[in-house]
PDB file of N, CA and C in Angstrom:
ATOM      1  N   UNK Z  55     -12.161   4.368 -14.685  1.00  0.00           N
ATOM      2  CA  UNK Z  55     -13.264   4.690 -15.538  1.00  0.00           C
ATOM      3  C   UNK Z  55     -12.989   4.083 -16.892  1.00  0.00           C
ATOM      4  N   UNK Z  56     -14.066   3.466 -17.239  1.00  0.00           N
ATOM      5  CA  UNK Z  56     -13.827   3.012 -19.057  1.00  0.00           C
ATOM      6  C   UNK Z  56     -14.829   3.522 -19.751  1.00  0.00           C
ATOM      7  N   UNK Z  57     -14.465   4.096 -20.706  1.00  0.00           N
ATOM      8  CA  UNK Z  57     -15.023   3.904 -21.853  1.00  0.00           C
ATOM      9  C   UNK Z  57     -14.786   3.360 -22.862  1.00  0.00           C
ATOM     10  N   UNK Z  58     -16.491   2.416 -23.255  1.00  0.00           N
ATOM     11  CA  UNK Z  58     -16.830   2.028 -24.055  1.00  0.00           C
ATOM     12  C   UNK Z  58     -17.217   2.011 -25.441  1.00  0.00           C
ATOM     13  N   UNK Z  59     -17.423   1.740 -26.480  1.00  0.00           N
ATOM     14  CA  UNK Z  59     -17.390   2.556 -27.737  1.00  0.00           C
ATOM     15  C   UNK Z  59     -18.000   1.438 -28.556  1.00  0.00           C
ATOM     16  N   UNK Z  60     -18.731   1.692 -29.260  1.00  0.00           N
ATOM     17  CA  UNK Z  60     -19.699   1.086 -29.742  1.00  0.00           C
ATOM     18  C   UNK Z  60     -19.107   0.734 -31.374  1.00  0.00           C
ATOM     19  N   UNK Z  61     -19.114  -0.207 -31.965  1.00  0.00           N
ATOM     20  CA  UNK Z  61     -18.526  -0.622 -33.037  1.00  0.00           C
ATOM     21  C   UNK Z  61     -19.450  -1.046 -33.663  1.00  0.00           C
ATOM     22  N   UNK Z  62     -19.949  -0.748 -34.715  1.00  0.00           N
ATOM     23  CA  UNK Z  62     -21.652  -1.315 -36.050  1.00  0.00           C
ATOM     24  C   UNK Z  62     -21.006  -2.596 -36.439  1.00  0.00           C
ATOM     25  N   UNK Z  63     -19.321  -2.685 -36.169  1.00  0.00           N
ATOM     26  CA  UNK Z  63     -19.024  -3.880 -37.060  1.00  0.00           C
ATOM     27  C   UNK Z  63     -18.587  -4.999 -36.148  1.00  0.00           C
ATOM     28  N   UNK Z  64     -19.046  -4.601 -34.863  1.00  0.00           N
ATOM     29  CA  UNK Z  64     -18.496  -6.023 -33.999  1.00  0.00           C
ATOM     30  C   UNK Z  64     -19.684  -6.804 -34.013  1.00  0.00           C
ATOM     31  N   UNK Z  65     -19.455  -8.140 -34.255  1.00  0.00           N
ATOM     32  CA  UNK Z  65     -20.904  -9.038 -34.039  1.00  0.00           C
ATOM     33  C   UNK Z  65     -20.772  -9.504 -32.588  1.00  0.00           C
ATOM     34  N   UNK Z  66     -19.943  -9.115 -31.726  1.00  0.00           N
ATOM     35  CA  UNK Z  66     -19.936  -9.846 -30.194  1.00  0.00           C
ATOM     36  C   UNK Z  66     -19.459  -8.495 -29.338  1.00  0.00           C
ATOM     37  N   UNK Z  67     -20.791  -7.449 -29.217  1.00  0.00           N
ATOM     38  CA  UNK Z  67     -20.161  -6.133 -28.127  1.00  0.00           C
ATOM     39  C   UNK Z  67     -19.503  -6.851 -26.799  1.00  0.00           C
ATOM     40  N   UNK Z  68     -20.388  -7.868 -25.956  1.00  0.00           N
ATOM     41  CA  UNK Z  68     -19.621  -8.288 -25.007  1.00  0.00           C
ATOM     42  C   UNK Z  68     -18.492  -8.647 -25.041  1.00  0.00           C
ATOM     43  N   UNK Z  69     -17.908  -9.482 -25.957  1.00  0.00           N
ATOM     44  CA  UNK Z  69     -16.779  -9.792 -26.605  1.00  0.00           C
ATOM     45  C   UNK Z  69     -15.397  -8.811 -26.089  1.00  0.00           C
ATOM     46  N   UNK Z  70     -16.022  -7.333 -26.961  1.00  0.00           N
ATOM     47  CA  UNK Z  70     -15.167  -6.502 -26.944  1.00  0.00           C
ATOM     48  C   UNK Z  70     -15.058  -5.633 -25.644  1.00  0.00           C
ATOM     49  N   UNK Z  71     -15.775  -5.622 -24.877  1.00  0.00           N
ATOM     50  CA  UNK Z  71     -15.755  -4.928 -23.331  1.00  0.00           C
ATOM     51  C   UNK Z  71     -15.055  -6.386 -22.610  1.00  0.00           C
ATOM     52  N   UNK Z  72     -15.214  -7.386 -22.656  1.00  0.00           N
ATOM     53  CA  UNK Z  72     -14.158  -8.712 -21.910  1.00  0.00           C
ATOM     54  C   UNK Z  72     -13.059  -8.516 -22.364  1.00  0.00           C
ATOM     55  N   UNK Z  73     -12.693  -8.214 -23.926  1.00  0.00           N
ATOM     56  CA  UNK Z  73     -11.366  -7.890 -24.150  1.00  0.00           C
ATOM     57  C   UNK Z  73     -10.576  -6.582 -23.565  1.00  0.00           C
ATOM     58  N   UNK Z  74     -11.391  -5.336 -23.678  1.00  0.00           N
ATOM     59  CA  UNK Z  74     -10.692  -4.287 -22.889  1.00  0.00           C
ATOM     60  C   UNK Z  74     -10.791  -4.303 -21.196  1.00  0.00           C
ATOM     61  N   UNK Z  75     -11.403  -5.238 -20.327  1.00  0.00           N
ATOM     62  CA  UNK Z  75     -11.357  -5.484 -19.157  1.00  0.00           C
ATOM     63  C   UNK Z  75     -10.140  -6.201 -18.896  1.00  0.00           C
ATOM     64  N   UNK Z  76     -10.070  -6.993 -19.544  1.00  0.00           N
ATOM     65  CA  UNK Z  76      -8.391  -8.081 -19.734  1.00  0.00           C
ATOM     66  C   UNK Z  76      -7.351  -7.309 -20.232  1.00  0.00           C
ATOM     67  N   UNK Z  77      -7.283  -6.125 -21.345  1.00  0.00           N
ATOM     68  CA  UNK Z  77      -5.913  -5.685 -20.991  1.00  0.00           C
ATOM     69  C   UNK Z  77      -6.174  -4.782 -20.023  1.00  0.00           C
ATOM     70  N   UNK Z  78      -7.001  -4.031 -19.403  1.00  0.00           N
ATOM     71  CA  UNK Z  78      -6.792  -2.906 -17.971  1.00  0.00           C
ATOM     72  C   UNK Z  78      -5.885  -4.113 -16.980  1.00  0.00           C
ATOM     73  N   UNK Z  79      -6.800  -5.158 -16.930  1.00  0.00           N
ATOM     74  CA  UNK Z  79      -6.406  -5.665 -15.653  1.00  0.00           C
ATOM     75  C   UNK Z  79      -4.812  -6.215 -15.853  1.00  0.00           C
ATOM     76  N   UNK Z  80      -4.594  -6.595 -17.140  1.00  0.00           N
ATOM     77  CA  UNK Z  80      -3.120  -6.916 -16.873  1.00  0.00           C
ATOM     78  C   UNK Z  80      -1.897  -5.826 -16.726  1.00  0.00           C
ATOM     79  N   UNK Z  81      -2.778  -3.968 -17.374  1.00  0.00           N
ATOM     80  CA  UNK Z  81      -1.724  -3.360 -17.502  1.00  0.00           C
ATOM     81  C   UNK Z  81      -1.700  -3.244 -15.493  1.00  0.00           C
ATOM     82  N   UNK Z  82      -2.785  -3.429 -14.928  1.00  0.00           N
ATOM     83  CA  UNK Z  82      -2.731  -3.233 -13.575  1.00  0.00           C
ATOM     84  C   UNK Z  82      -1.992  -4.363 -12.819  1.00  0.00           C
ATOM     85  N   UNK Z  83      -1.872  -5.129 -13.476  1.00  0.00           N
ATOM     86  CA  UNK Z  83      -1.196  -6.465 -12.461  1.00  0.00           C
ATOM     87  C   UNK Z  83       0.156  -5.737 -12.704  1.00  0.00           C
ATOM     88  N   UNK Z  84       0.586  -5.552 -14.273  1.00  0.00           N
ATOM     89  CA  UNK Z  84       1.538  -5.203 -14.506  1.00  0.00           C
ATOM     90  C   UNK Z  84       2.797  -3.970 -13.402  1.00  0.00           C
ATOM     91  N   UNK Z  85       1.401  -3.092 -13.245  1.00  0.00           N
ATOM     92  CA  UNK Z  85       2.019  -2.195 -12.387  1.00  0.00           C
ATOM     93  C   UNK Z  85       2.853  -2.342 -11.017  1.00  0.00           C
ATOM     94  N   UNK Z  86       3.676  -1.436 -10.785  1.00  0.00           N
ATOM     95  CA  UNK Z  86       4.127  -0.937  -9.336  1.00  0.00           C
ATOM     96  C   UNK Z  86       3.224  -0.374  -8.382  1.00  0.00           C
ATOM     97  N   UNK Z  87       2.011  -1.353  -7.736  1.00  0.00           N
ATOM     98  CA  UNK Z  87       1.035  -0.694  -7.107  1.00  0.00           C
ATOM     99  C   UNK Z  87       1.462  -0.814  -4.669  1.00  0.00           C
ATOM    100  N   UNK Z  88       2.261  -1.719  -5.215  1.00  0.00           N
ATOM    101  CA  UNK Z  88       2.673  -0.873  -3.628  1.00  0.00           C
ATOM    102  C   UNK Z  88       3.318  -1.674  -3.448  1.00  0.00           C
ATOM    103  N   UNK Z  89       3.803  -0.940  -2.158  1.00  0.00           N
ATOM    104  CA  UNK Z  89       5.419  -1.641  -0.940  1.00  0.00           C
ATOM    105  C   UNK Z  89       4.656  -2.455   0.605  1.00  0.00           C
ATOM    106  N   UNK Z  90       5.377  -3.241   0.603  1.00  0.00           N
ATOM    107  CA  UNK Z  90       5.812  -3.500   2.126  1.00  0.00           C
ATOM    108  C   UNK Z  90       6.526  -3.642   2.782  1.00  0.00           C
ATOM    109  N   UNK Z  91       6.645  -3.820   3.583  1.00  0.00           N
ATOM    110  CA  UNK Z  91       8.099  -3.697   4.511  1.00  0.00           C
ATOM    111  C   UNK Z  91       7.738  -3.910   6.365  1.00  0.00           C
ATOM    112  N   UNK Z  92       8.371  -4.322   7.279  1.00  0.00           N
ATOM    113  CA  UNK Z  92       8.537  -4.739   8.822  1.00  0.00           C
ATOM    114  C   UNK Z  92       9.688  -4.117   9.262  1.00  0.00           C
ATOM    115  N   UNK Z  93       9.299  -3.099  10.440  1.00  0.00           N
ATOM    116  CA  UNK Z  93      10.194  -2.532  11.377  1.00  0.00           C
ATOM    117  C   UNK Z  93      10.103  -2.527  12.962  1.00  0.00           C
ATOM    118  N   UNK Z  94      11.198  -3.498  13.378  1.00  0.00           N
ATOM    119  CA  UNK Z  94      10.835  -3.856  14.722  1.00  0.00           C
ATOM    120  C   UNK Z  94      11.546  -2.464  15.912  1.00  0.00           C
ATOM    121  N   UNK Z  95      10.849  -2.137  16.562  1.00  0.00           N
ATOM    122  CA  UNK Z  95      10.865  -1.081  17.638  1.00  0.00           C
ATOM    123  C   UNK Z  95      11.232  -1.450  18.835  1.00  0.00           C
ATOM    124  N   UNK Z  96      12.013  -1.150  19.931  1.00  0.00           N
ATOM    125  CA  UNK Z  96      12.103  -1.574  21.144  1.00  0.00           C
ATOM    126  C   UNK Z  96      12.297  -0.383  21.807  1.00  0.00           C
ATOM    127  N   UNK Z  97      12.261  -0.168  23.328  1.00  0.00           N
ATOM    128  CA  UNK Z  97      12.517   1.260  23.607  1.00  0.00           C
ATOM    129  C   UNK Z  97      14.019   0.428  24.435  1.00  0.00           C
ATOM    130  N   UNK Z  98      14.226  -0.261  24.042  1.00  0.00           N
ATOM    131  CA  UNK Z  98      15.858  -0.721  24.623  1.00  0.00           C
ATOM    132  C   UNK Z  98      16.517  -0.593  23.323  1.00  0.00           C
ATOM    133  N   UNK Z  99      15.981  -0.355  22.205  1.00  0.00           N
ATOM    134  CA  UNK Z  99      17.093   0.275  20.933  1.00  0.00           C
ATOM    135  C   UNK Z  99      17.682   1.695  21.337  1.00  0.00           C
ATOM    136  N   UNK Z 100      16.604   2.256  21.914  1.00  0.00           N
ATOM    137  CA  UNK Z 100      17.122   3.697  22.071  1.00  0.00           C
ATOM    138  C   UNK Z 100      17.720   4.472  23.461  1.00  0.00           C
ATOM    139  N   UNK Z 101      19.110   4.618  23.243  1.00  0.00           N
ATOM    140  CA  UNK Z 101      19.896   4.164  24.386  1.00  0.00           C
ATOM    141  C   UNK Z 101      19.819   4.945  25.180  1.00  0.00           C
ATOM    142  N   UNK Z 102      18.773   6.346  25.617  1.00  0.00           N
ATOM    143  CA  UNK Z 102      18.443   7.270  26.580  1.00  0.00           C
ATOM    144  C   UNK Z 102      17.489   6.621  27.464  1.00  0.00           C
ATOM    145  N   UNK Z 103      17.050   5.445  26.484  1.00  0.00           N
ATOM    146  CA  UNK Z 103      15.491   5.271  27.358  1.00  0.00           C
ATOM    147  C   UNK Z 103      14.615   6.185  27.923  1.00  0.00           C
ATOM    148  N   UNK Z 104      14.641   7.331  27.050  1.00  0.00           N
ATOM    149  CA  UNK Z 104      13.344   8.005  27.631  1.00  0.00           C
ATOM    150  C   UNK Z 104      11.960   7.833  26.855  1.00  0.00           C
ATOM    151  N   UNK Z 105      11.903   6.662  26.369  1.00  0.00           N
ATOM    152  CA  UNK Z 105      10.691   6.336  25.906  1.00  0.00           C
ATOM    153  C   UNK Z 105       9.784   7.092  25.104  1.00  0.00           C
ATOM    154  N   UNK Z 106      10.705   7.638  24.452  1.00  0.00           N
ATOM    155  CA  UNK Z 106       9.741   8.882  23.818  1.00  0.00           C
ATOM    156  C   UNK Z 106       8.920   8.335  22.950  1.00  0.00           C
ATOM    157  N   UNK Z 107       7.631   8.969  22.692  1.00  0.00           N
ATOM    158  CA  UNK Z 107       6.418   8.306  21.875  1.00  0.00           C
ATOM    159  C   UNK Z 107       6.411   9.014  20.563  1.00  0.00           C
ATOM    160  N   UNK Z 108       7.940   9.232  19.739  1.00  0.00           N
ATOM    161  CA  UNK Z 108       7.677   9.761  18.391  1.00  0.00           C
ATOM    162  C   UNK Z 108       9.422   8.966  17.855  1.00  0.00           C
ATOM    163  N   UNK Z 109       8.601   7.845  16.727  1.00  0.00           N
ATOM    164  CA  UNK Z 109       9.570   7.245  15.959  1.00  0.00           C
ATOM    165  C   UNK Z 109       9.637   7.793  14.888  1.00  0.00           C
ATOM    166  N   UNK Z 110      10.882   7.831  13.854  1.00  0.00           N
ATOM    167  CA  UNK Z 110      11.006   8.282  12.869  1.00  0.00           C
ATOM    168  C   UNK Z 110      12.397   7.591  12.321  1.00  0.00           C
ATOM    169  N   UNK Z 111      11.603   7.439  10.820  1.00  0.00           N
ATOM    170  CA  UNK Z 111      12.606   6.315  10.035  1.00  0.00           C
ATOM    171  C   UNK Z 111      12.493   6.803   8.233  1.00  0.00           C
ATOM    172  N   UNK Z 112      13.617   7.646   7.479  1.00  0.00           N
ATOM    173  CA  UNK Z 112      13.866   7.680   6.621  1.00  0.00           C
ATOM    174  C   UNK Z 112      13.641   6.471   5.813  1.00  0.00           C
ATOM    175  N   UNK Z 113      12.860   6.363   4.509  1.00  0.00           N
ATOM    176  CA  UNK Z 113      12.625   5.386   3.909  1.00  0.00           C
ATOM    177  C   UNK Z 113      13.372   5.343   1.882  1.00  0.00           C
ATOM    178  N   UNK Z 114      13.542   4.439   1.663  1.00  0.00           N
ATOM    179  CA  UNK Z 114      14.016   4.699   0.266  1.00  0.00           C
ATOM    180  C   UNK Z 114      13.803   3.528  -0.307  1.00  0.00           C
ATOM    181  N   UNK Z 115      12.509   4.268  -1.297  1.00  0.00           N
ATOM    182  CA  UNK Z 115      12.079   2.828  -2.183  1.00  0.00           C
ATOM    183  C   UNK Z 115      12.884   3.019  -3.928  1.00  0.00           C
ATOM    184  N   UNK Z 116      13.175   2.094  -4.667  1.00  0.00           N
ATOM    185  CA  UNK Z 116      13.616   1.426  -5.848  1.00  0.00           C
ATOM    186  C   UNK Z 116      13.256   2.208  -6.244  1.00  0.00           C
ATOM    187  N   UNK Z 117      11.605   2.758  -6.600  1.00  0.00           N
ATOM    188  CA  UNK Z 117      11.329   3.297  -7.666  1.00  0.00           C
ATOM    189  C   UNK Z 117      10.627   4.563  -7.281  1.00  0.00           C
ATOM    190  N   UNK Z 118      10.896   5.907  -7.619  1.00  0.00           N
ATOM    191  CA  UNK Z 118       9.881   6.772  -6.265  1.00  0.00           C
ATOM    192  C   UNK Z 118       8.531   6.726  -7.813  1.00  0.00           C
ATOM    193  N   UNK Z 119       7.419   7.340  -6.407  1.00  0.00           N
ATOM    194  CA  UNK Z 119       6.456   7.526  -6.689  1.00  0.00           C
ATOM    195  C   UNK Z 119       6.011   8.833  -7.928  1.00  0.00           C
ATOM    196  N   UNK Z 120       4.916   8.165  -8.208  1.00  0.00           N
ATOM    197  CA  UNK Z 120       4.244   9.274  -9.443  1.00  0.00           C
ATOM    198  C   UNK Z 120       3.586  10.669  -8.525  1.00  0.00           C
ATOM    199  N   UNK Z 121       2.974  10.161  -7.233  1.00  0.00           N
ATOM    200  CA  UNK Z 121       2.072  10.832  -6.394  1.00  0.00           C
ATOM    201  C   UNK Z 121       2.670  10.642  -5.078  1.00  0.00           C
ATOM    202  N   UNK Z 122       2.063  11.490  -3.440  1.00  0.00           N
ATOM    203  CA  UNK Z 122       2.307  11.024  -2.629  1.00  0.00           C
ATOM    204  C   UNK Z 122       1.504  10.077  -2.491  1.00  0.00           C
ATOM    205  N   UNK Z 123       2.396   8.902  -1.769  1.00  0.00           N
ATOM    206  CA  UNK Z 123       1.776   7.378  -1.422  1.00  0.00           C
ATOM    207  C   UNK Z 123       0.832   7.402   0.039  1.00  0.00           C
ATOM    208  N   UNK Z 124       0.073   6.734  -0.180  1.00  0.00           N
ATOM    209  CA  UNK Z 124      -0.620   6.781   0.808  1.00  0.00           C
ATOM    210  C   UNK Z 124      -0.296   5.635   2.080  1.00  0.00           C
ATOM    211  N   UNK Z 125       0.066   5.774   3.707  1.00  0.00           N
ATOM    212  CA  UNK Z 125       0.690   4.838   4.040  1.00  0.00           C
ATOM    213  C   UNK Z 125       0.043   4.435   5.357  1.00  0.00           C
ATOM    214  N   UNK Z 126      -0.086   3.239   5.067  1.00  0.00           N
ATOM    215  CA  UNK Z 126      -0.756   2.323   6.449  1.00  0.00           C
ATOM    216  C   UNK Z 126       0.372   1.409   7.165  1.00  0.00           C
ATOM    217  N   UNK Z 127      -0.198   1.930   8.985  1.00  0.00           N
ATOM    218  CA  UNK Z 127       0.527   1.585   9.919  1.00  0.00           C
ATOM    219  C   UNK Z 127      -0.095   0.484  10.408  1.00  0.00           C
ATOM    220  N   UNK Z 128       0.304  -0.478  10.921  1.00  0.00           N
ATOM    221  CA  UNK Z 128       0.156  -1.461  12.014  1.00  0.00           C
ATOM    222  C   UNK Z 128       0.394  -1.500  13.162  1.00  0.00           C
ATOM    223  N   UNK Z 129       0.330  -1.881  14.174  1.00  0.00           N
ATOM    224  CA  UNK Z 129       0.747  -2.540  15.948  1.00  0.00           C
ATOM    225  C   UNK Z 129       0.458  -4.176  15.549  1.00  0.00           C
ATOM    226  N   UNK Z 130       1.080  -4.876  15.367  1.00  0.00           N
ATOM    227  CA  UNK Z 130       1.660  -6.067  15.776  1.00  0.00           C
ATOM    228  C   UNK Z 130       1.979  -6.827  17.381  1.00  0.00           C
ATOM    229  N   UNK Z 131       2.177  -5.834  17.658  1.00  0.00           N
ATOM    230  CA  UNK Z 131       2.523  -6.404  19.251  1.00  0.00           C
ATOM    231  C   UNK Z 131       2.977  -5.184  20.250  1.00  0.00           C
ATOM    232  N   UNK Z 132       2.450  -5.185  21.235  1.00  0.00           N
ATOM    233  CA  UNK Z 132       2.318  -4.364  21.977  1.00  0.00           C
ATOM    234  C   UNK Z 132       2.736  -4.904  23.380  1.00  0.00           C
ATOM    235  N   UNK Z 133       3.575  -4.598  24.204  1.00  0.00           N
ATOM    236  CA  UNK Z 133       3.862  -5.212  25.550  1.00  0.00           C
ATOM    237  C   UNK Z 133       4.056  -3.953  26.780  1.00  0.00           C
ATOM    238  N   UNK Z 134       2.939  -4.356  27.274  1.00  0.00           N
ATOM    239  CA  UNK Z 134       1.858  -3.251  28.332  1.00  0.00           C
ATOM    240  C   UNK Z 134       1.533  -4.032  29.618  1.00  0.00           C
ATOM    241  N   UNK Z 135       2.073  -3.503  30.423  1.00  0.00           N
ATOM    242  CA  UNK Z 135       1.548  -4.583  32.054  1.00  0.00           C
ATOM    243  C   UNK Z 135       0.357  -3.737  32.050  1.00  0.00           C
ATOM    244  N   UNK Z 136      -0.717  -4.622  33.092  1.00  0.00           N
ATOM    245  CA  UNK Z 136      -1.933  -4.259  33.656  1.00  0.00           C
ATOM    246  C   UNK Z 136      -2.002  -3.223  34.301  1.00  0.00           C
ATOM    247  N   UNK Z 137      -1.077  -2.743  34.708  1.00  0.00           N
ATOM    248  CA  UNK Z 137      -0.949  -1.206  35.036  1.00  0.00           C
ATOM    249  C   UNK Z 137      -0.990  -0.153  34.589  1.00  0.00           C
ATOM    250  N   UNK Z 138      -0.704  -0.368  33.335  1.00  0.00           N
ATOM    251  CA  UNK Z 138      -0.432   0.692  32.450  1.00  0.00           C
ATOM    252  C   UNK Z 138      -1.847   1.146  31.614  1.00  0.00           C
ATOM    253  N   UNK Z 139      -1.703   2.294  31.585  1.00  0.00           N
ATOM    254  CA  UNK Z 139      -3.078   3.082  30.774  1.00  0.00           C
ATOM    255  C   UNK Z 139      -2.827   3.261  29.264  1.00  0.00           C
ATOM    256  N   UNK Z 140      -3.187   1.899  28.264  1.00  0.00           N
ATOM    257  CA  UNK Z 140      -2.765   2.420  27.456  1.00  0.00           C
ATOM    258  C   UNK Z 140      -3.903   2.662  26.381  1.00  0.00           C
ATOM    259  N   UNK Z 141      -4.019   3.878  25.338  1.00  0.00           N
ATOM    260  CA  UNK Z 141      -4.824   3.988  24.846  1.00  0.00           C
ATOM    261  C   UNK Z 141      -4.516   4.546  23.301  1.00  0.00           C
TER     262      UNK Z 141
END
């Protein structure tokens, strides 16, 4: 959200809303706005092989968070014979 503020003594208002759009956006480039990271899975890592369908992986980032982070998963690759029901 911005607010704007009206100045009697600016002769260029646009001027001054391009200037406060340019520092938001750099304090935002500036920021720590997120992580990534790749974790490869096999069910031959896990030496029971009972294939269990619940992974879990302790994570530790550099800098912790202000808030909880909000976190998106992927499937990358999936290896499923035609037999299999997978859904």
């Amino acid at each position: 959200y911005l607010k704007l503020e009206r100045r009697s003594d600016d002769p260029s208002p646009l001027q001054a809303v391009v200037d406060q759009l340019t520092q938001r956006l750099s304090a935002l480039e500036a920021s720590d706005t997120g992580l990534s990271g790749y974790l490869d899975f096999s069910p031959l890592d896990e030496p029971t092989h009972s294939n269990q369908r619940i992974e879990s992986h302790h994570v530790t980032f550099s800098h912790p968070f202000r808030t909880v982070p909000v976190v998106m998963l992927g499937i990358t690759y999936l290896d499923a014979r035609t037999q299999s029901s997978v859904r």
